[in-house]
Amino acid sequence: MSPLLTTTAIAADDSMNFDQPEAFATLKKAVGYFDEMETLPEDTWISRDQNSARADMDDMIKEAMEALDVPQLTQLRSTYRKVEDKISETRQQISELKEKRILAPDTDVSTLTRFTPTETLREFTASTRGDYDLLIEAHKKNIVAYQGELKTLEGTLAARLKDIGIQLTPAQVQVWLSSVVGDDVLDMSVVFASIKSVAQQLAELTRDSGENLEYARRYYGMVVMLHRMIVTMQEDFITRVNDEVLPKLKGFAAEAEATTRDARSLIKQGGQRESLENNIRANALTLKTITLYRTLVSEQRDRVKQSLSQSQRELAVATNTYRTVKLSAHVADLIRHGVKTFDTLAELQVPVAISFQNSAMREEFRKLTERMQQAK
């Protein structure tokens, strides 16, 4: 029985919009805490101080990040992960069935199993090698079907990302969804697109506010919070790559190199050559994939670093300007400039494009990602 394929049909009425009311509300609160910081002492033991207000502001910025994500894209990525999990579970089931098959009588499919309607029930009735062969073949077909689902989801995600101005091919989507930092990269890309939309709306609101300086300052304050959000996301990404991802990859490489040295030493000592040479080839693929993985995350980190340098400058300028805003007309011009700046920053950190040389490398890449996730 084939797996139930429900992942191709994401509801047509699912919104491709972020939660605009929530985003505006949290940004407004963040501005309130930002303004409060000017009225508070820098550091105190008991009463509220600048550190307390800054922590509250940062909490609001994180909530705004979540509000700026696009629900349908989140759902598609979640579905992708579930299908990947089903593939891993099915592979595990195949391994268990092969183990049971070794101990089973070497006969054809039993009558009971032949007429049992579902795979689940057949696993209870299986007793011969023929029974287990039938089950293993059915599970392999399920994996093929799940892999087809992943392809469909990659195409759908690429199309939905294009809808909000993010140009990624299905192959690029596949690479990032297979990477341990893929969600971070896609999150940044999607939130950047939402930030540009918010900034454009703030520019319109400022223009429509006429000479109401209070509203104009508030809107520009929200732009400042958007700048701060970008810096936060970029700094967090760079820290994660440097402190978590690259050290783990270095450890995996050292392990593979040590295993290869041991295998070569054992061959010289008369060990089973065929088995050991297979191990050496497997480690060579692992090392090649680690190099690809390291290149991917390092190049993306460097792009984000380049963008971060400009983001930090723009945040400093925007913060200084916010404190000296005088005329709402001037504010509207500043916010329009901010929209162009966000475009530039997004372009600076467009996701790196790489491709797998073959399915074996893609599978090894996936295994490395699993190892990094389990090593947390």
XYZ file of C-alpha atoms in Angstrom:
376
model
C 0.000 0.000 0.000
C 1.433 3.361 -1.009
C 1.781 6.152 1.552
C -1.009 8.696 1.666
C 0.331 11.656 -0.291
C -1.212 14.751 1.232
C 1.699 17.159 0.903
C 1.113 18.303 -2.646
C -2.065 20.163 -1.856
C -1.434 23.085 0.457
C -4.728 24.886 0.884
C -5.208 27.463 -1.844
C -6.579 30.022 0.574
C -3.561 29.828 2.897
C -2.254 33.379 3.204
C 1.031 34.404 1.630
C 0.935 37.480 3.843
C 2.610 37.913 7.207
C 0.643 38.980 10.293
C 0.679 42.722 9.639
C -1.360 43.836 12.707
C 0.848 41.789 15.040
C 4.030 43.044 13.369
C 2.970 46.685 13.708
C 1.830 46.205 17.309
C 5.091 44.602 18.452
C 7.226 47.133 16.581
C 5.267 49.940 18.239
C 5.904 48.390 21.659
C 9.602 48.035 20.819
C 9.761 51.752 19.991
C 8.128 52.499 23.349
C 10.858 50.611 25.201
C 13.504 52.270 23.013
C 12.185 55.711 23.995
C 12.015 54.640 27.637
C 15.724 53.839 27.684
C 16.529 57.580 27.451
C 14.678 58.210 30.705
C 16.307 55.435 32.736
C 19.641 55.098 34.547
C 22.201 52.964 32.748
C 22.425 50.291 35.427
C 20.798 49.820 38.842
C 20.536 46.988 41.348
C 16.812 47.116 42.066
C 14.794 49.612 39.990
C 14.203 49.500 36.242
C 17.222 50.534 34.155
C 18.318 50.732 30.520
C 19.240 47.043 30.495
C 15.699 46.100 31.520
C 14.145 48.280 28.817
C 16.618 46.976 26.219
C 15.742 43.371 27.108
C 12.027 44.140 26.708
C 12.713 45.871 23.392
C 14.683 42.868 22.125
C 11.845 40.546 23.162
C 9.419 42.631 21.103
C 11.788 42.540 18.150
C 11.904 38.739 18.336
C 8.106 38.609 18.450
C 7.993 40.913 15.430
C 10.342 38.534 13.561
C 7.842 35.728 14.089
C 4.984 37.939 12.946
C 6.901 38.853 9.781
C 7.257 35.209 8.742
C 4.837 33.968 6.064
C 2.506 31.198 7.370
C 2.244 29.253 4.113
C 6.023 29.086 3.731
C 6.349 27.905 7.333
C 3.739 25.234 6.686
C 5.450 24.046 3.524
C 8.791 23.748 5.293
C 7.164 21.909 8.194
C 5.546 19.476 5.765
C 8.914 18.965 4.076
C 10.464 18.010 7.425
C 7.642 15.555 8.120
C 8.149 13.829 4.771
C 11.911 13.632 5.459
C 11.102 12.031 8.818
C 8.851 9.478 7.088
C 11.724 8.556 4.765
C 14.077 8.073 7.734
C 11.477 5.991 9.574
C 10.863 3.840 6.497
C 14.596 3.231 6.012
C 14.792 2.145 9.636
C 11.850 -0.204 9.095
C 13.578 -1.730 6.059
C 16.707 -2.400 8.135
C 14.617 -4.110 10.829
C 12.771 -6.207 8.236
C 16.057 -7.323 6.654
C 17.263 -8.420 10.073
C 14.106 -10.459 10.663
C 14.345 -11.919 7.150
C 17.701 -13.548 7.902
C 16.131 -15.658 10.658
C 12.974 -16.547 8.690
C 12.417 -19.789 6.715
C 13.590 -19.524 3.101
C 10.172 -19.971 1.498
C 7.794 -17.955 -0.688
C 5.098 -15.537 0.500
C 2.747 -17.253 2.939
C -0.980 -17.443 2.173
C -1.882 -15.420 5.268
C 0.444 -12.568 4.379
C -0.559 -12.635 0.705
C -4.180 -11.865 1.570
C -3.556 -9.482 4.464
C -4.751 -6.042 3.226
C -2.290 -3.575 4.800
C 1.460 -3.331 5.346
C 0.990 -2.837 9.086
C -0.980 -6.057 9.440
C 1.408 -7.920 7.129
C 4.264 -7.126 9.492
C 2.377 -9.078 12.166
C 1.672 -12.030 9.880
C 5.084 -12.168 8.137
C 6.888 -15.408 8.827
C 8.848 -16.369 5.687
C 11.606 -14.706 3.683
C 9.075 -14.249 0.892
C 6.833 -12.340 3.315
C 9.697 -10.055 4.307
C 10.751 -9.548 0.680
C 7.201 -8.384 -0.053
C 7.259 -5.929 2.839
C 10.733 -4.610 2.011
C 9.717 -3.972 -1.596
C 6.564 -2.127 -0.463
C 8.609 0.077 1.873
C 11.068 0.877 -0.914
C 8.157 1.988 -3.110
C 6.958 4.188 -0.256
C 10.369 5.884 -0.121
C 10.202 6.602 -3.862
C 6.747 8.135 -3.360
C 7.968 10.259 -0.443
C 10.946 11.433 -2.486
C 8.514 12.489 -5.201
C 6.673 14.486 -2.556
C 9.897 16.257 -1.604
C 10.477 17.222 -5.245
C 6.943 18.607 -5.455
C 7.417 20.593 -2.248
C 10.742 21.999 -3.466
C 9.024 23.285 -6.607
C 6.099 24.705 -4.640
C 8.418 26.448 -2.185
C 10.485 27.943 -5.001
C 7.286 29.276 -6.615
C 5.937 30.722 -3.356
C 9.297 32.364 -2.575
C 9.272 33.922 -6.032
C 5.858 35.399 -5.196
C 7.512 37.542 -2.512
C 10.576 38.406 -4.592
C 13.010 35.665 -3.519
C 14.608 33.958 -6.521
C 15.631 30.387 -5.700
C 15.459 27.370 -7.980
C 13.943 24.097 -6.667
C 17.506 22.683 -6.608
C 18.687 25.578 -4.407
C 15.679 25.113 -2.133
C 16.638 21.439 -1.833
C 20.197 22.318 -0.782
C 19.100 24.748 1.901
C 16.357 22.488 3.234
C 19.025 19.774 3.572
C 21.341 22.099 5.496
C 21.463 22.593 9.251
C 21.353 26.388 8.715
C 18.790 26.254 5.900
C 15.905 27.401 8.042
C 17.969 30.363 9.269
C 18.834 31.385 5.698
C 15.262 31.067 4.449
C 13.920 32.837 7.563
C 16.210 35.793 6.923
C 15.224 35.952 3.263
C 11.495 35.833 4.021
C 11.676 38.328 6.905
C 13.745 40.698 4.737
C 10.982 40.603 2.119
C 8.395 41.347 4.813
C 10.535 44.152 6.244
C 10.605 45.875 2.850
C 6.811 45.637 2.726
C 6.459 47.104 6.238
C 8.860 49.940 5.426
C 6.853 50.815 2.305
C 3.651 50.909 4.363
C 5.313 53.098 6.987
C 6.427 55.517 4.254
C 2.817 55.792 3.059
C 1.497 56.251 6.610
C 4.063 58.974 7.242
C 3.123 60.788 4.033
C -0.567 60.555 4.945
C 0.053 61.819 8.492
C 0.613 65.338 7.167
C 2.288 67.521 9.764
C 1.606 65.201 12.720
C 5.145 64.900 14.038
C 4.192 62.474 16.840
C 2.983 59.877 14.342
C 5.866 60.572 11.957
C 8.435 59.972 14.708
C 6.666 56.775 15.765
C 6.721 55.438 12.230
C 10.391 56.250 11.818
C 11.058 54.636 15.206
C 9.512 51.453 13.824
C 11.926 51.636 10.889
C 14.769 51.876 13.404
C 13.439 48.684 15.034
C 13.448 46.992 11.611
C 17.121 47.922 11.239
C 17.794 46.490 14.685
C 15.933 43.310 13.750
C 18.129 42.811 10.696
C 21.318 43.282 12.722
C 20.081 40.791 15.334
C 19.286 38.115 12.741
C 22.613 38.563 10.988
C 24.666 38.514 14.191
C 22.864 35.375 15.405
C 23.485 33.615 12.088
C 27.201 34.446 12.017
C 27.604 33.317 15.642
C 25.846 30.026 14.975
C 27.981 29.232 11.930
C 31.250 30.136 13.688
C 30.544 28.621 17.112
C 28.395 25.618 16.237
C 28.333 24.493 12.607
C 31.976 24.881 11.498
C 33.456 23.304 14.676
C 31.187 20.264 14.255
C 32.183 19.883 10.615
C 35.852 20.136 11.615
C 35.305 17.370 14.168
C 33.571 15.141 11.605
C 36.454 15.680 9.163
C 39.055 14.795 11.792
C 37.112 11.630 12.615
C 36.906 10.577 8.936
C 40.613 11.269 8.397
C 41.556 9.239 11.484
C 39.382 6.323 10.353
C 40.991 6.437 6.908
C 44.495 6.338 8.421
C 43.492 3.364 10.579
C 42.076 1.528 7.550
C 45.272 2.034 5.546
C 47.339 0.861 8.474
C 45.210 -2.273 8.831
C 45.601 -3.040 5.110
C 49.388 -2.935 5.532
C 49.027 -5.325 8.471
C 47.124 -7.801 6.325
C 43.562 -6.807 7.187
C 40.650 -7.633 4.865
C 41.505 -5.369 1.925
C 38.098 -5.227 0.200
C 36.191 -4.212 3.320
C 38.817 -1.673 4.381
C 39.022 -0.125 0.906
C 35.234 0.281 0.949
C 35.625 2.120 4.260
C 38.286 4.374 2.730
C 36.006 5.210 -0.209
C 33.125 5.952 2.153
C 35.313 8.281 4.196
C 36.533 9.988 1.015
C 32.912 10.759 0.108
C 32.298 12.031 3.633
C 35.328 14.342 3.468
C 34.320 15.621 0.038
C 30.806 16.352 1.305
C 32.159 18.055 4.438
C 34.219 20.344 2.192
C 31.085 21.180 0.198
C 29.131 21.761 3.418
C 31.867 23.974 4.852
C 32.020 25.987 1.628
C 28.259 26.466 1.608
C 27.915 27.760 5.165
C 31.174 29.767 5.063
C 30.254 31.587 1.861
C 26.790 32.351 3.221
C 28.285 33.559 6.496
C 30.643 35.847 4.565
C 27.743 37.279 2.577
C 25.835 37.932 5.771
C 28.969 39.498 7.301
C 29.246 41.873 4.371
C 25.596 42.796 4.740
C 25.965 43.094 8.538
C 28.676 45.753 8.234
C 26.297 47.929 6.251
C 23.349 47.007 8.484
C 25.216 48.196 11.580
C 26.088 51.502 9.902
C 22.491 52.011 8.777
C 21.209 51.211 12.277
C 23.586 53.764 13.822
C 22.526 56.432 11.321
C 18.825 55.645 11.716
C 19.102 55.730 15.521
C 20.854 59.088 15.462
C 18.358 60.463 12.958
C 15.390 59.268 15.006
C 16.549 61.387 17.920
C 16.703 64.514 15.739
C 13.603 64.128 13.542
C 11.823 67.486 13.125
C 9.503 67.462 10.125
C 7.150 64.682 9.001
C 7.957 65.410 5.333
C 11.609 64.817 6.112
C 10.679 61.572 7.877
C 8.814 60.305 4.808
C 11.950 60.844 2.706
C 14.049 59.023 5.309
C 11.716 56.023 5.357
C 11.704 55.851 1.562
C 15.503 55.789 1.740
C 15.175 52.968 4.271
C 13.159 50.898 1.783
C 16.014 51.180 -0.754
C 18.519 50.291 1.972
C 16.616 47.131 2.895
C 16.639 46.146 -0.787
C 20.414 46.578 -0.899
C 20.965 44.598 2.299
C 18.797 41.743 1.021
C 20.736 41.629 -2.255
C 24.051 41.453 -0.398
C 23.108 38.166 1.283
C 21.227 36.291 -1.428
C 21.563 32.563 -0.581
C 24.623 30.846 -2.034
C 23.916 28.500 -4.956
C 25.588 25.089 -5.016
C 24.564 21.681 -6.318
C 25.266 18.075 -5.393
C 27.394 16.101 -7.826
C 25.267 12.989 -7.371
C 22.634 11.367 -5.170
C 25.307 9.748 -2.982
C 26.704 13.164 -2.042
C 23.212 14.505 -1.368
C 22.534 11.553 0.949
C 25.849 12.079 2.739
C 25.000 15.782 3.113
C 21.674 14.801 4.707
C 23.413 12.388 7.090
C 25.854 15.109 8.171
C 22.922 17.398 8.891
C 21.302 14.700 11.033
C 24.546 14.179 12.933
C 24.857 17.909 13.644
C 21.257 18.088 14.838
C 21.738 15.085 17.126
C 24.983 16.528 18.521
C 23.235 19.561 20.016
